[in-house]
N, CA and C of each residue as an Amber inpcrd file, in Angstrom:
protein
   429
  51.4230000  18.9200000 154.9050000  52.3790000  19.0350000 153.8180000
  53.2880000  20.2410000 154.0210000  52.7260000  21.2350000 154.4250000
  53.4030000  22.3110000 154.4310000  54.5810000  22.5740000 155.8440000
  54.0670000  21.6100000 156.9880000  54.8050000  21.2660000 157.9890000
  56.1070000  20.5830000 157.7930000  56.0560000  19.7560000 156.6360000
  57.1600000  18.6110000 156.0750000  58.0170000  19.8140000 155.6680000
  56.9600000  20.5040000 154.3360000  58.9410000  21.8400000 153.9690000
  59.2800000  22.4280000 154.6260000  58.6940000  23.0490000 156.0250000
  58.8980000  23.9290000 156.6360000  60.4980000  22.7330000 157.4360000
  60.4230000  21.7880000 157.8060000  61.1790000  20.8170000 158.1440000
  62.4340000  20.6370000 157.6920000  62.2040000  20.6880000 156.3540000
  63.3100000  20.3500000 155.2800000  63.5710000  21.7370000 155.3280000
  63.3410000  23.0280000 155.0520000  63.5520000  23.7670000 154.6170000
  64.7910000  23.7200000 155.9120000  64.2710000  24.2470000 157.0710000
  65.1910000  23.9800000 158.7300000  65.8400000  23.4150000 158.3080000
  66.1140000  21.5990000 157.4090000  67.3800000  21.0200000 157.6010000
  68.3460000  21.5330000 156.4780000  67.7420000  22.4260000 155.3810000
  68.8820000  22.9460000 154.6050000  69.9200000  24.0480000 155.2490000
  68.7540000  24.7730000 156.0200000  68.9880000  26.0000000 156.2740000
  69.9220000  26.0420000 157.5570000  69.6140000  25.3560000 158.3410000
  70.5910000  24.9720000 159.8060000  72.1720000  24.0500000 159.0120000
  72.4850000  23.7220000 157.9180000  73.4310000  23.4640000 157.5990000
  74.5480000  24.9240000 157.4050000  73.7050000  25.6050000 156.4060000
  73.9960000  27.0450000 155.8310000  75.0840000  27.5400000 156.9040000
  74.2750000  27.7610000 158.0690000  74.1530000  28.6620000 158.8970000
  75.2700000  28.8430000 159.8750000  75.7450000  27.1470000 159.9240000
  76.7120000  26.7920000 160.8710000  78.1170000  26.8890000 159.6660000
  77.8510000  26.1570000 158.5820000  78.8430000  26.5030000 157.5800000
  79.1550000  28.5970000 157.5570000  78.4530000  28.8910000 157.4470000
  78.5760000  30.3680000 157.6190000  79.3590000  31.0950000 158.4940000
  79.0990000  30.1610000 160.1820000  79.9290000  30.9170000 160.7210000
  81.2610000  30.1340000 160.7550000  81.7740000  29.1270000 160.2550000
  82.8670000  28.6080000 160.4590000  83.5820000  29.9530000 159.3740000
  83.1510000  29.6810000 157.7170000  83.3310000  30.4010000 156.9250000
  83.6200000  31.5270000 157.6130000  83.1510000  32.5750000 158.0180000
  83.1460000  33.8780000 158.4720000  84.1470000  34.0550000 159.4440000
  84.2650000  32.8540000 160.5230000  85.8950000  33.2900000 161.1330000
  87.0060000  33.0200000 160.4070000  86.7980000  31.5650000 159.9980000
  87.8470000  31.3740000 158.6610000  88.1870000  32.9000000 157.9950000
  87.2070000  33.2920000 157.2680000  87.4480000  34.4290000 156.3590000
  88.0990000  35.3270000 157.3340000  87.7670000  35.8140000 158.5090000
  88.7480000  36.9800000 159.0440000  89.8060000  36.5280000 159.4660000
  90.0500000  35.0880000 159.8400000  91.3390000  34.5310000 160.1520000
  92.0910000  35.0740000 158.9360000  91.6290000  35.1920000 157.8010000
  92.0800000  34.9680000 156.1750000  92.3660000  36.4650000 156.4990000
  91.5380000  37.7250000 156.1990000  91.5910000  38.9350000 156.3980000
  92.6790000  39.5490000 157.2980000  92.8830000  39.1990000 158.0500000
  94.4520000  39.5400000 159.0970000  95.2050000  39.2770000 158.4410000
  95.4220000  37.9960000 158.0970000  96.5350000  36.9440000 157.4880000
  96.9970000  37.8250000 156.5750000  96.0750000  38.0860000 155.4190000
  95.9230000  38.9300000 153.9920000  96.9040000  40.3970000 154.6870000
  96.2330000  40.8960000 155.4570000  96.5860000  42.1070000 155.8140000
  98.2940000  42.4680000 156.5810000  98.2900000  41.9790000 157.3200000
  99.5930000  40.9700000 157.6940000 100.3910000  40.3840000 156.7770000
 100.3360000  39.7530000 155.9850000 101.7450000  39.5600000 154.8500000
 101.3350000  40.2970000 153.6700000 100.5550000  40.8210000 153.0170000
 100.6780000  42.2660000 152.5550000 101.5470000  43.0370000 153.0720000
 101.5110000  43.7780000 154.4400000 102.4420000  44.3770000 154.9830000
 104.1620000  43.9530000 154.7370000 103.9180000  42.4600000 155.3870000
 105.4890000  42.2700000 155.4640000 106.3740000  42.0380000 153.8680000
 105.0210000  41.5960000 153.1110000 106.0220000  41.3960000 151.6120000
 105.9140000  43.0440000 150.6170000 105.3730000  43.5590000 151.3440000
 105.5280000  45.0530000 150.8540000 106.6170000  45.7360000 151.1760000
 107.2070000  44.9080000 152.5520000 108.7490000  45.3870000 152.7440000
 110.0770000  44.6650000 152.0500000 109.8500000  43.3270000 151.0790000
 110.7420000  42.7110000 150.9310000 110.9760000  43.1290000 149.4600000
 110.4130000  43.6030000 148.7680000 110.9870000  44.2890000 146.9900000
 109.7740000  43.3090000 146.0700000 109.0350000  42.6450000 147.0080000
 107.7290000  41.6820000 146.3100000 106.3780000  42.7990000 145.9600000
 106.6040000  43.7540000 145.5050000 104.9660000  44.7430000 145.8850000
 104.6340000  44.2690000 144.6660000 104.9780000  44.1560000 143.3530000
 104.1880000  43.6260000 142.2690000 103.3650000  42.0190000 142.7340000
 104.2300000  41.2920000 143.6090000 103.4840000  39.9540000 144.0030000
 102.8770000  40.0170000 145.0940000 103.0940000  41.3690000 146.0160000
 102.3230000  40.8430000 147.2150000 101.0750000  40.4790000 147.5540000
 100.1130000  40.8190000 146.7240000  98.7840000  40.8810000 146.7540000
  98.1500000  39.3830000 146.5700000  99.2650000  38.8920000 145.1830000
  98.8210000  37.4910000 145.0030000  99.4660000  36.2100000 145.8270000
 100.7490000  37.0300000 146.4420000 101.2050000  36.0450000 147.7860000
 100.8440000  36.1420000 148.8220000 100.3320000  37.0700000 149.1290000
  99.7900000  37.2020000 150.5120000  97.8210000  36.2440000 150.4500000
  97.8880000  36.7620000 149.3530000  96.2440000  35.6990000 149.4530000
  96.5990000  34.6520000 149.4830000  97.3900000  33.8060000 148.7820000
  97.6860000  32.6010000 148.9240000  98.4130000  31.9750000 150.3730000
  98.9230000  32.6650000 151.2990000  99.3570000  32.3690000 151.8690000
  98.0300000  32.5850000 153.0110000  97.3830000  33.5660000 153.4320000
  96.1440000  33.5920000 153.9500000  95.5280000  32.7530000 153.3830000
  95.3310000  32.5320000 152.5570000  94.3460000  30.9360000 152.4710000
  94.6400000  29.7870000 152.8460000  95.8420000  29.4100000 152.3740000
  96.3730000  27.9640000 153.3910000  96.1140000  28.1700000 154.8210000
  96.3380000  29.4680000 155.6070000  96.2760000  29.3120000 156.6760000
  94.2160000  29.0330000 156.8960000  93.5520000  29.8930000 156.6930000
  92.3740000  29.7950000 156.8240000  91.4620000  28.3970000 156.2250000
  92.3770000  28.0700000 155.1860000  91.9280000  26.8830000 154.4400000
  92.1600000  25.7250000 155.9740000  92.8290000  25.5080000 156.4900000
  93.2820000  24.6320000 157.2120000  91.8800000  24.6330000 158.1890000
  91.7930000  25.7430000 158.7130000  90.8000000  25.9990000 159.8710000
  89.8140000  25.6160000 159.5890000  89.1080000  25.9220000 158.1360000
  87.8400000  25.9640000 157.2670000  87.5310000  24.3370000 157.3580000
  88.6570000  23.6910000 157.1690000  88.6220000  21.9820000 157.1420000
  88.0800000  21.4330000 157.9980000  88.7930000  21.6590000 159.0080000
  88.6030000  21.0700000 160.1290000  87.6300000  21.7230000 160.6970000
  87.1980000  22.6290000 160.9490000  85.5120000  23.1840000 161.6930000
  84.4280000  22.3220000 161.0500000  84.3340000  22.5970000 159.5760000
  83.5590000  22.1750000 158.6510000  83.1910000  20.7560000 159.0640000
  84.0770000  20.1870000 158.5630000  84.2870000  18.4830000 158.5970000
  83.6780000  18.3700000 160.0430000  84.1970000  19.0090000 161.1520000
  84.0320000  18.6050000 162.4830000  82.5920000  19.0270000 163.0470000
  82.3060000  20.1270000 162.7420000  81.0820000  20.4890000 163.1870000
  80.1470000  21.4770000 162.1840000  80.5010000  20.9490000 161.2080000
  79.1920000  21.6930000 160.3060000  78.8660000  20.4430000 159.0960000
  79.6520000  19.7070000 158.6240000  78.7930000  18.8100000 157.9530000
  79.4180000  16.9970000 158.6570000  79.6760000  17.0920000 159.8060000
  80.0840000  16.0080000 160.5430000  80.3540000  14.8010000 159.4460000
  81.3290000  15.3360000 158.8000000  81.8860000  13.7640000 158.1070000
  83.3180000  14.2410000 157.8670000  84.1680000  13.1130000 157.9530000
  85.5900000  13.5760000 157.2880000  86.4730000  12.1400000 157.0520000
  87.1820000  12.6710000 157.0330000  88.0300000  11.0820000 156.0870000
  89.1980000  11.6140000 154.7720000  89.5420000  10.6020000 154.3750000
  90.9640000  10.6400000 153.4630000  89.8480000  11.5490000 152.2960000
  88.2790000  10.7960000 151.9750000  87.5470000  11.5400000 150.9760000
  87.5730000  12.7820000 150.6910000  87.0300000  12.6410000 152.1850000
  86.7000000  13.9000000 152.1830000  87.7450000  15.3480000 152.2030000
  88.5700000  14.8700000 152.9940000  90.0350000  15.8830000 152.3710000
  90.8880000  15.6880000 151.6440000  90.6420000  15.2980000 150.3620000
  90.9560000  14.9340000 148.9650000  90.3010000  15.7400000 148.3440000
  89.0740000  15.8330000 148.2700000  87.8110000  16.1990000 147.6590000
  87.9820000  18.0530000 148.0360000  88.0890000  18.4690000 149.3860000
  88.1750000  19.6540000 150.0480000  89.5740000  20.3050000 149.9600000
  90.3940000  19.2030000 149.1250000  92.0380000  19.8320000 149.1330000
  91.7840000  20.3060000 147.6870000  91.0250000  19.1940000 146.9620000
  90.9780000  20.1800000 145.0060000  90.3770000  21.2170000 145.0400000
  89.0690000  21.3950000 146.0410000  87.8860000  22.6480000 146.3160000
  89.1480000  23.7600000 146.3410000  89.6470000  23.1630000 147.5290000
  91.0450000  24.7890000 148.3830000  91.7680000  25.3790000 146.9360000
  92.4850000  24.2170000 146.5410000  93.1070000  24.3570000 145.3060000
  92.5610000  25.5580000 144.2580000  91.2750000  24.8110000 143.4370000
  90.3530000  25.8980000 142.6620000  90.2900000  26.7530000 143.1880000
  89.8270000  27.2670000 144.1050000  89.3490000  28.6740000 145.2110000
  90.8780000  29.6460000 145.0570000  91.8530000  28.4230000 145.7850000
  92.6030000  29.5770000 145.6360000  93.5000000  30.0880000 144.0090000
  93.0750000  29.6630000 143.3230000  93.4680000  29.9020000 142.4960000
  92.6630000  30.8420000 141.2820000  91.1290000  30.5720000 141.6050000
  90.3190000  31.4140000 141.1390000  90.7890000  32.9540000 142.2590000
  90.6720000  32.9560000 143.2250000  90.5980000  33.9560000 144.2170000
  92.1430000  34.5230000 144.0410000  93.0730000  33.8210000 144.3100000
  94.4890000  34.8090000 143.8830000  94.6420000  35.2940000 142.5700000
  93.6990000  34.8670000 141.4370000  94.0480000  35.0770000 139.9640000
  93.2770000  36.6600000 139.8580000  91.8500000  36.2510000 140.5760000
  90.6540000  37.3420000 140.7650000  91.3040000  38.6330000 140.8550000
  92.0910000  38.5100000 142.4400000  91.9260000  39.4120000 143.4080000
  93.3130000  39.8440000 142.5230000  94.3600000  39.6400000 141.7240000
  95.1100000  40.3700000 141.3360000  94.8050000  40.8160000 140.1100000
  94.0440000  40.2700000 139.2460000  92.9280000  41.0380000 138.2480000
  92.5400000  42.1790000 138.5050000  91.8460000  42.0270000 139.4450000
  91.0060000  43.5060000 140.0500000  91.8780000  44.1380000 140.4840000
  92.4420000  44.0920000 141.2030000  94.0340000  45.1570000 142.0860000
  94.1160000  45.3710000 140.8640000  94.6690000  44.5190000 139.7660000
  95.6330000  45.1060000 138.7240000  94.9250000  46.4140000 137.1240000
  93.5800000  45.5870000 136.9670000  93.0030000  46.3380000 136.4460000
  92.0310000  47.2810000 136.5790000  91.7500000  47.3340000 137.8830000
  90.6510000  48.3510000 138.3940000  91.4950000  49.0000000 138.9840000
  92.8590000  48.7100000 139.8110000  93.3510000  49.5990000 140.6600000
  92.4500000  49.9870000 142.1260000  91.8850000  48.8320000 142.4120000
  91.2390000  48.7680000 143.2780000  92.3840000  48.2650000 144.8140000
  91.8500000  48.8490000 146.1950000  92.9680000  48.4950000 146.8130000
  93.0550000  47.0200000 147.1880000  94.2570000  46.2430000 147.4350000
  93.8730000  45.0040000 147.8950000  92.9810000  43.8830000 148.4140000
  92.5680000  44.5740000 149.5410000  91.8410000  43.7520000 150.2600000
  90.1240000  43.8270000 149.7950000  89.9040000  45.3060000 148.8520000
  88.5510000  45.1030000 148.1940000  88.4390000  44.5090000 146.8460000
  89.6490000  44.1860000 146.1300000  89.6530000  43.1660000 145.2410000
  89.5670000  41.9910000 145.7780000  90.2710000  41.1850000 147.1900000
  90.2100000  40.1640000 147.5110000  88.6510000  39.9660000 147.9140000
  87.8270000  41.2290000 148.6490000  86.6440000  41.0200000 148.8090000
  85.6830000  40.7790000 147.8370000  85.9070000  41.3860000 146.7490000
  85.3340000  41.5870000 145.4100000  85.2410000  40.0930000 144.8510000
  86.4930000  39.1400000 144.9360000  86.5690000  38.0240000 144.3480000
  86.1760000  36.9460000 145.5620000  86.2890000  36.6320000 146.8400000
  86.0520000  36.1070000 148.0610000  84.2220000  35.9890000 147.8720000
  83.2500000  37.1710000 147.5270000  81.9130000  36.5800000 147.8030000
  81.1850000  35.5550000 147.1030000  81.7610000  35.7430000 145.6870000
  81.0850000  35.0900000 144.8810000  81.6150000  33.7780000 145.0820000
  83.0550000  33.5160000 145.7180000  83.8370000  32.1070000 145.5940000
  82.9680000  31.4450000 146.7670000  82.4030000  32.2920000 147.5630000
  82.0400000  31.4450000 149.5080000  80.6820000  30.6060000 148.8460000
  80.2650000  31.2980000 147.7700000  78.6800000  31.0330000 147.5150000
  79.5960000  29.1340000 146.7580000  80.3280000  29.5280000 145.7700000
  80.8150000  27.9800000 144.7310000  81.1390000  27.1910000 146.2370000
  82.0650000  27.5150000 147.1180000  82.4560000  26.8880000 148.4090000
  81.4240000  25.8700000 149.0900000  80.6200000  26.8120000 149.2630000
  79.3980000  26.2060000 150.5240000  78.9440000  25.4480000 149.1450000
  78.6780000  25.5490000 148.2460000  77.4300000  24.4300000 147.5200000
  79.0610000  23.4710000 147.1110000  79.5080000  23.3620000 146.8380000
  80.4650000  21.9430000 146.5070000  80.8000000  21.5070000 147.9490000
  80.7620000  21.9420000 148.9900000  81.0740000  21.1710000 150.3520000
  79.7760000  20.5080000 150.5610000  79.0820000  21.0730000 150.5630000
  77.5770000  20.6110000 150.7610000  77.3630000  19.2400000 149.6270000
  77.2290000  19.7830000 148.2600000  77.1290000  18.4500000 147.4450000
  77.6730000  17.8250000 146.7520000  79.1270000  18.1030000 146.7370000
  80.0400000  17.2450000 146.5300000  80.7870000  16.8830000 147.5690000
  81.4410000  17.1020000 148.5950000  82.8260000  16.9760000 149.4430000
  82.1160000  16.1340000 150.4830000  81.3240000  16.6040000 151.3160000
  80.5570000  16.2000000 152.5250000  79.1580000  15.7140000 152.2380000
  78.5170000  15.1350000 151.2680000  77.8000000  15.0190000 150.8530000
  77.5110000  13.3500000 151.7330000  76.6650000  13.1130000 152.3130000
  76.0590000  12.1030000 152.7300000  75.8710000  10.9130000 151.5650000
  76.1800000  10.0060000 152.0480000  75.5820000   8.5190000 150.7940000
  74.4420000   8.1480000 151.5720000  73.7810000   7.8680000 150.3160000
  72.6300000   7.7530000 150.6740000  71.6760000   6.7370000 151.7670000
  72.4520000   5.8010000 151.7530000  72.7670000   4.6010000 152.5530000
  72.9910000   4.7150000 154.1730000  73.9500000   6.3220000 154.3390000
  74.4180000   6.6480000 155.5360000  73.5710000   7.6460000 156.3620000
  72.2310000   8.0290000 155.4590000  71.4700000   9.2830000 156.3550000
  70.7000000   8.6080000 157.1450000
């Protein structure tokens, strides 16, 4: 019996893991990105918006990557569903995460990129469990 969870436990956990590292380059793909048009819209007269344009714009880019790794090699399914399903996820995220991260900049006076961090951990945790059991979620029929 205890051989069986140890089993299952492996097949939750080897999902995690690979989602993690897609996530984690994604995210520094995101982190440059962030850091990088921060810079450039800090030169254009945007500094009240840059924080919340520059996340958004780092996320489409990282969002894109996140898709396609994911789909491709961390929960091997994809389809019109499934990036339907992973385009409303992006959507929420970024909209919780650009709303967050200029919250915190704005009312903590915290610097950018540790408000974006501040709002980014708690979102990876909502991320990975709705890809997992909603977006990429196996039918039952198909395991």
């Amino acid at each position: 019996m205890s051989l069986l969870n140890c089993r299952s436990l492996e097949l939750n956990v080897y999902p995690l893991i690979r989602c993690s590292r897609s996530i984690v380059f994604a995210h520094c793909l995101n982190i440059v990105a962030f850091l990088l048009f921060t810079l450039l819209l800090s030169k254009t007269g945007l500094t009240e918006w840059r924080v919340p344009l520059a996340y958004a714009i780092a996320r489409v880019i990282s969002g894109v990557v996140n898709y396609v790794l994911n789909s491709k090699m961390v929960f091997k399914a994809s389809g019109a569903r499934t990036f339907v399903g992973y385009f409303i996820l992006w959507l929420i995220i970024l909209g919780l995460g650009s709303g967050g991260s200029y919250l915190i900049h704005d009312l903590l006076g915290l610097p950018g990129i540790v408000s974006k961090l501040c709002g980014d951990i708690p979102l990876f945790l909502l991320s990975y469990w709705a890809q997992r059991e909603l977006i990429f979620k196996k039918k039952a029929g198909n395991i």
